[in-house]
Amino acid sequence: MSPRRTALGAVAAATAIATAALGGIGAAFADDAVSAGPNAAAVVPTAQDLFISEIHPDDPGDDNHEFFEVTNTTGAAINLAAEGLQISYGAGTTPATAAKFALTDGVAGNAVAAGPLNATIPAHGSAVFWIEYTSSASLNTYVLDEANFRSYYGDVPASAPIYKVEGQNGMANTGDRILALVTTTGQIVSSSYYGARSSTTPGVSAHLVVPAAGSTAAAHLMEAEGSPGKVTPEQLGLTPSPTPTPTPTPVPEYPTPVISGSPSVGKTLTVDPGTWSPADPGLDIQWYADEKPLPGATGPSLKIDGKLRGTLITVTVTGHYQGDFYTETSYPTAPVGAVKGNH
């Protein structure tokens, strides 16, 4: 089995397609449709190898930037002419078997013969086929170049090959249409359908999904703005890996310390710092009298002497977490008084 037949089986490969750029248009303009023998390759690519992944049949205003996109899911580049492949276009939902397009010679009015296209679709990548035609001074793609196309869409991948094709004076907006990759013997490799366009949403593309195994028809994914040269994992039938849910940083929960004991001269007060979460074995304690720190009073208990008579006693507990510190303060006691019975 050749590498070109290796099916894309990983999201990494999908990402490579989604970010792949398609090569230069200059060489593409010089290419003509070539007369290749029917299905020159020994094995014709399957619908799962090669499919039309986007169709953009309508622009706001003049239709100078209509295109379709062909995506290659295999690990080797595919040249359509070498495979004897051509592209058909027709009305309705049944794919036509006759070639519709030829690579342009860049000269308006010159007849070009539709047939297999000398266009290469990059491995794990996409190529863009820009519809070449003119019908007025303002609708004339012959005078537009690659830089214009890339500027119009803004983010066409730099390596995306852009090929201009003739044979259809714009894609229809008013009815169902279908494009297909077909062999010179009329075998349908894959087909991609789009419905009538809404005049209220010009500039919208039909984005399609690689045909399922055993099928040649690409499924419709969504209508969205044009993104030539780029496909998403969903278009390749892959489910994007979910964004991992970050482990939340625990919010410290520190209780208010509680003083117990009688606020009387000669008595001892103690502090219960409560349960700190996350636990901090190195809690710092400081006792206060009337909001002034008591020197050396940094333990879990405080012996009250006569100097503290009439003051309000409080205590702070400070914990440390991830380089920060958090301080909680107790409620004040009643004013320190004499022990009952002392005068």
XYZ file of C-alpha atoms in Angstrom:
343
model
C 0.000 0.000 0.000
C 1.522 3.340 -1.020
C 1.888 6.209 1.465
C -0.735 8.129 -0.519
C -3.275 5.573 0.530
C -2.499 6.054 4.209
C -5.679 7.436 5.743
C -5.392 10.413 8.046
C -5.933 9.001 11.499
C -4.854 11.564 14.063
C -5.873 15.014 15.178
C -2.267 16.105 14.682
C -2.660 15.425 10.988
C -5.952 17.324 11.032
C -4.213 20.285 12.615
C -1.583 20.099 9.883
C -4.342 20.417 7.279
C -6.123 23.180 9.181
C -2.936 25.229 9.272
C -1.442 24.074 5.951
C -0.746 26.756 3.422
C -1.245 26.157 -0.255
C 1.630 27.065 -2.728
C 2.053 29.807 -5.322
C -0.424 30.793 -7.954
C 2.190 31.837 -10.505
C 3.106 28.322 -11.521
C -0.552 27.346 -11.391
C -1.456 30.018 -13.939
C 1.162 28.605 -16.305
C -0.307 25.102 -16.083
C -2.853 23.914 -18.633
C -5.199 21.008 -18.400
C -3.238 18.050 -19.683
C -4.381 15.053 -21.622
C -3.632 12.163 -19.348
C -4.627 8.642 -20.149
C -7.728 7.438 -18.345
C -6.867 6.967 -14.703
C -3.120 7.028 -15.321
C -2.447 5.929 -11.739
C -2.785 2.262 -10.940
C -5.317 2.954 -8.196
C -7.813 5.813 -8.281
C -7.983 7.812 -5.034
C -11.053 7.142 -2.939
C -13.578 9.643 -1.647
C -11.902 9.319 1.729
C -8.572 10.331 0.109
C -9.735 13.330 -1.906
C -12.881 15.460 -1.676
C -14.211 18.944 -2.344
C -14.237 20.439 1.134
C -15.544 23.972 0.515
C -17.640 25.691 -2.161
C -17.892 29.480 -2.268
C -20.360 30.418 -5.017
C -21.260 33.984 -4.086
C -19.505 37.196 -3.062
C -20.969 40.446 -1.796
C -21.220 42.677 -4.858
C -19.252 41.425 -7.882
C -18.399 37.716 -7.829
C -14.668 38.120 -8.392
C -13.582 35.604 -5.763
C -15.701 32.482 -6.177
C -13.801 29.270 -5.498
C -13.947 25.644 -4.481
C -11.388 23.796 -2.393
C -10.082 20.234 -2.769
C -8.566 18.480 0.262
C -6.153 15.555 0.300
C -6.250 13.480 3.496
C -3.349 11.212 2.535
C 0.350 11.369 3.313
C 1.474 12.063 -0.276
C 0.679 14.831 -2.758
C -1.889 13.967 -5.434
C -1.714 15.403 -8.947
C -5.167 15.305 -10.495
C -3.939 14.895 -14.066
C -1.631 12.049 -13.092
C -4.654 10.307 -11.601
C -6.827 11.084 -14.632
C -9.122 13.211 -12.466
C -11.308 16.069 -13.624
C -13.967 18.204 -11.963
C -17.605 18.304 -13.027
C -20.336 20.805 -12.213
C -24.049 20.457 -12.652
C -27.542 21.352 -11.502
C -29.473 19.319 -8.983
C -28.042 16.775 -6.578
C -26.811 14.075 -8.963
C -23.160 14.555 -9.946
C -22.313 15.037 -13.617
C -19.691 12.745 -15.144
C -18.301 15.132 -17.785
C -15.423 17.523 -17.071
C -16.429 21.155 -16.668
C -13.197 22.950 -15.822
C -9.782 23.587 -17.341
C -6.853 25.526 -15.963
C -6.942 29.052 -17.389
C -4.453 30.330 -19.921
C -5.032 33.810 -18.507
C -6.544 35.246 -21.700
C -10.221 36.144 -21.767
C -12.056 34.627 -24.746
C -9.556 31.872 -25.475
C -11.177 28.483 -25.649
C -9.708 25.939 -23.228
C -10.575 22.265 -23.187
C -12.012 20.824 -19.988
C -10.344 17.676 -18.732
C -7.935 16.335 -16.121
C -6.332 19.231 -14.263
C -2.576 19.504 -13.898
C -3.034 20.625 -10.301
C -1.372 19.146 -7.234
C -3.151 18.801 -3.917
C -0.570 18.805 -1.091
C -0.266 15.876 1.296
C -2.507 16.478 4.316
C -3.470 19.765 2.696
C -5.817 21.623 0.405
C -5.698 23.450 -2.921
C -7.935 26.316 -3.995
C -9.585 26.559 -7.425
C -10.545 30.146 -8.267
C -13.273 30.592 -10.909
C -11.892 32.637 -13.824
C -14.353 34.619 -15.940
C -15.521 38.094 -16.914
C -18.917 39.585 -17.634
C -18.359 43.309 -17.070
C -15.722 45.887 -16.285
C -16.224 45.275 -12.570
C -16.432 41.459 -12.794
C -13.184 40.420 -14.440
C -10.926 37.948 -12.678
C -8.443 37.994 -15.564
C -7.059 41.272 -14.268
C -6.757 40.001 -10.680
C -3.748 38.126 -9.350
C -2.806 35.925 -6.413
C -2.027 38.887 -4.175
C -5.536 40.200 -4.745
C -7.131 36.846 -3.826
C -5.034 36.431 -0.696
C -5.688 40.016 0.349
C -9.429 39.591 -0.206
C -9.655 36.620 2.174
C -6.904 37.880 4.461
C -5.610 34.631 5.907
C -5.123 32.156 3.063
C -2.297 29.849 4.194
C 0.958 30.864 2.545
C 1.645 27.410 1.107
C -1.812 26.946 -0.445
C -1.684 26.405 -4.233
C -4.285 28.595 -5.917
C -5.315 27.519 -9.404
C -7.515 29.606 -11.695
C -10.017 27.508 -13.664
C -12.276 28.343 -16.600
C -15.338 26.636 -17.986
C -18.126 28.024 -15.827
C -19.052 31.698 -15.767
C -19.606 31.782 -12.057
C -21.366 29.272 -9.856
C -25.138 29.561 -9.571
C -26.824 30.974 -6.462
C -30.477 30.296 -7.241
C -30.643 26.515 -7.212
C -29.044 23.292 -6.111
C -25.626 22.599 -7.613
C -23.107 19.766 -7.250
C -19.397 19.476 -7.981
C -17.552 16.173 -8.272
C -14.139 14.669 -8.802
C -14.593 12.239 -11.684
C -12.338 10.027 -13.774
C -12.074 10.243 -17.549
C -14.217 7.113 -17.721
C -17.021 8.763 -15.737
C -16.388 7.152 -12.336
C -17.443 9.408 -9.465
C -14.624 9.623 -6.920
C -16.384 12.083 -4.605
C -19.117 14.682 -4.864
C -20.030 17.821 -2.914
C -23.389 19.549 -3.043
C -24.589 23.027 -2.117
C -28.096 24.426 -2.000
C -29.545 27.694 -3.236
C -27.908 30.724 -1.669
C -29.699 33.393 0.332
C -29.412 36.897 -1.063
C -29.245 38.167 2.513
C -26.033 36.260 3.274
C -23.624 36.658 0.346
C -20.040 35.651 0.961
C -20.970 32.429 2.757
C -19.367 29.093 1.862
C -20.696 25.565 2.081
C -18.226 23.635 4.267
C -18.308 19.874 3.777
C -17.183 16.729 5.587
C -15.079 13.940 4.073
C -17.400 11.185 2.808
C -18.027 8.343 5.209
C -16.561 4.926 4.443
C -18.442 3.322 1.571
C -19.875 6.635 0.354
C -18.758 9.120 -2.313
C -20.932 12.024 -1.123
C -19.476 14.660 1.179
C -21.856 15.639 3.978
C -22.781 19.259 4.586
C -21.212 20.590 7.786
C -22.179 24.243 7.928
C -22.609 27.535 6.113
C -19.878 29.933 7.201
C -17.541 32.590 5.849
C -15.004 31.540 3.247
C -11.743 30.030 4.496
C -9.825 28.967 1.371
C -6.953 26.554 2.023
C -8.039 25.612 5.526
C -10.167 22.773 6.877
C -11.169 21.895 10.400
C -10.929 18.549 12.211
C -14.721 18.300 11.975
C -14.469 18.381 8.167
C -12.172 15.367 8.376
C -14.652 13.470 10.516
C -12.546 13.923 13.601
C -13.753 15.040 16.994
C -11.448 17.703 18.423
C -9.884 16.789 21.726
C -11.801 18.531 24.497
C -10.026 21.343 26.235
C -8.853 19.949 29.543
C -10.572 21.446 32.539
C -7.911 23.085 34.671
C -7.654 21.961 38.263
C -9.014 24.878 40.270
C -6.638 26.533 42.666
C -8.033 26.015 46.153
C -9.277 29.195 47.778
C -7.887 29.425 51.304
C -10.550 29.227 53.982
C -9.407 30.747 57.249
C -11.811 31.069 60.209
C -12.023 33.895 62.683
C -10.017 33.006 65.812
C -12.016 32.646 69.020
C -10.835 33.811 72.476
C -11.958 31.817 75.497
C -11.486 32.573 79.184
C -12.460 35.424 81.525
C -11.002 38.853 80.676
C -10.017 39.530 84.273
C -6.723 40.439 85.920
C -4.854 37.274 86.867
C -6.802 35.083 84.510
C -5.526 33.440 81.302
C -7.072 33.803 77.881
C -6.533 31.223 75.135
C -7.124 31.398 71.389
C -8.612 28.734 69.146
C -7.401 29.518 65.594
C -9.905 27.092 64.063
C -9.183 24.753 61.163
C -7.272 26.468 58.383
C -7.581 25.136 54.849
C -5.111 24.501 53.360
C -3.578 23.530 56.683
C -0.689 25.705 57.848
C 1.355 24.264 60.717
C 3.226 27.538 61.143
C 0.465 29.896 62.255
C 1.657 33.172 63.757
C -0.213 34.580 66.777
C -0.168 38.099 68.157
C -2.161 39.438 71.135
C -3.351 43.064 71.316
C -4.681 45.408 73.948
C -6.769 48.246 72.562
C -5.399 47.364 69.085
C -1.794 47.771 70.236
C 0.451 44.687 70.004
C 1.604 43.287 73.332
C 5.368 42.646 73.189
C 6.195 38.948 73.385
C 2.535 37.920 73.471
C 2.775 35.527 70.534
C 1.634 32.223 72.014
C -1.716 30.484 72.160
C -2.494 31.929 75.612
C -2.213 35.287 77.399
C -1.882 35.809 81.193
C -3.668 39.068 82.069
C -1.862 41.391 84.458
C -2.977 44.592 86.091
C -1.557 46.799 83.336
C -4.273 45.515 81.005
C -7.160 46.591 83.265
C -9.858 48.316 81.224
C -8.463 47.364 77.821
C -10.105 45.328 75.096
C -8.118 42.215 74.197
C -7.933 40.840 70.635
C -5.710 38.347 68.905
C -4.622 37.851 65.292
C -3.692 34.603 63.596
C -1.623 34.736 60.377
C -1.273 31.797 57.957
C 0.887 31.376 54.863
C -0.107 29.918 51.463
C 1.820 29.906 48.151
C 3.965 32.858 49.107
C 1.116 34.982 50.446
C -0.024 35.491 54.011
C -3.518 35.816 55.398
C -4.404 37.349 58.765
C -7.625 36.852 60.681
C -8.576 38.879 63.797
C -10.750 37.785 66.712
C -13.645 39.728 68.125
C -12.588 41.840 71.157
C -13.212 40.723 74.724
C -15.112 42.775 77.233
C -12.938 45.366 79.005
C -10.486 43.664 81.354
C -11.736 43.952 84.895
C -10.637 42.926 88.388
C -11.143 39.390 89.596
C -14.395 39.255 91.503
C -13.720 39.839 95.226
C -10.492 41.842 94.736
C -10.464 45.565 95.658
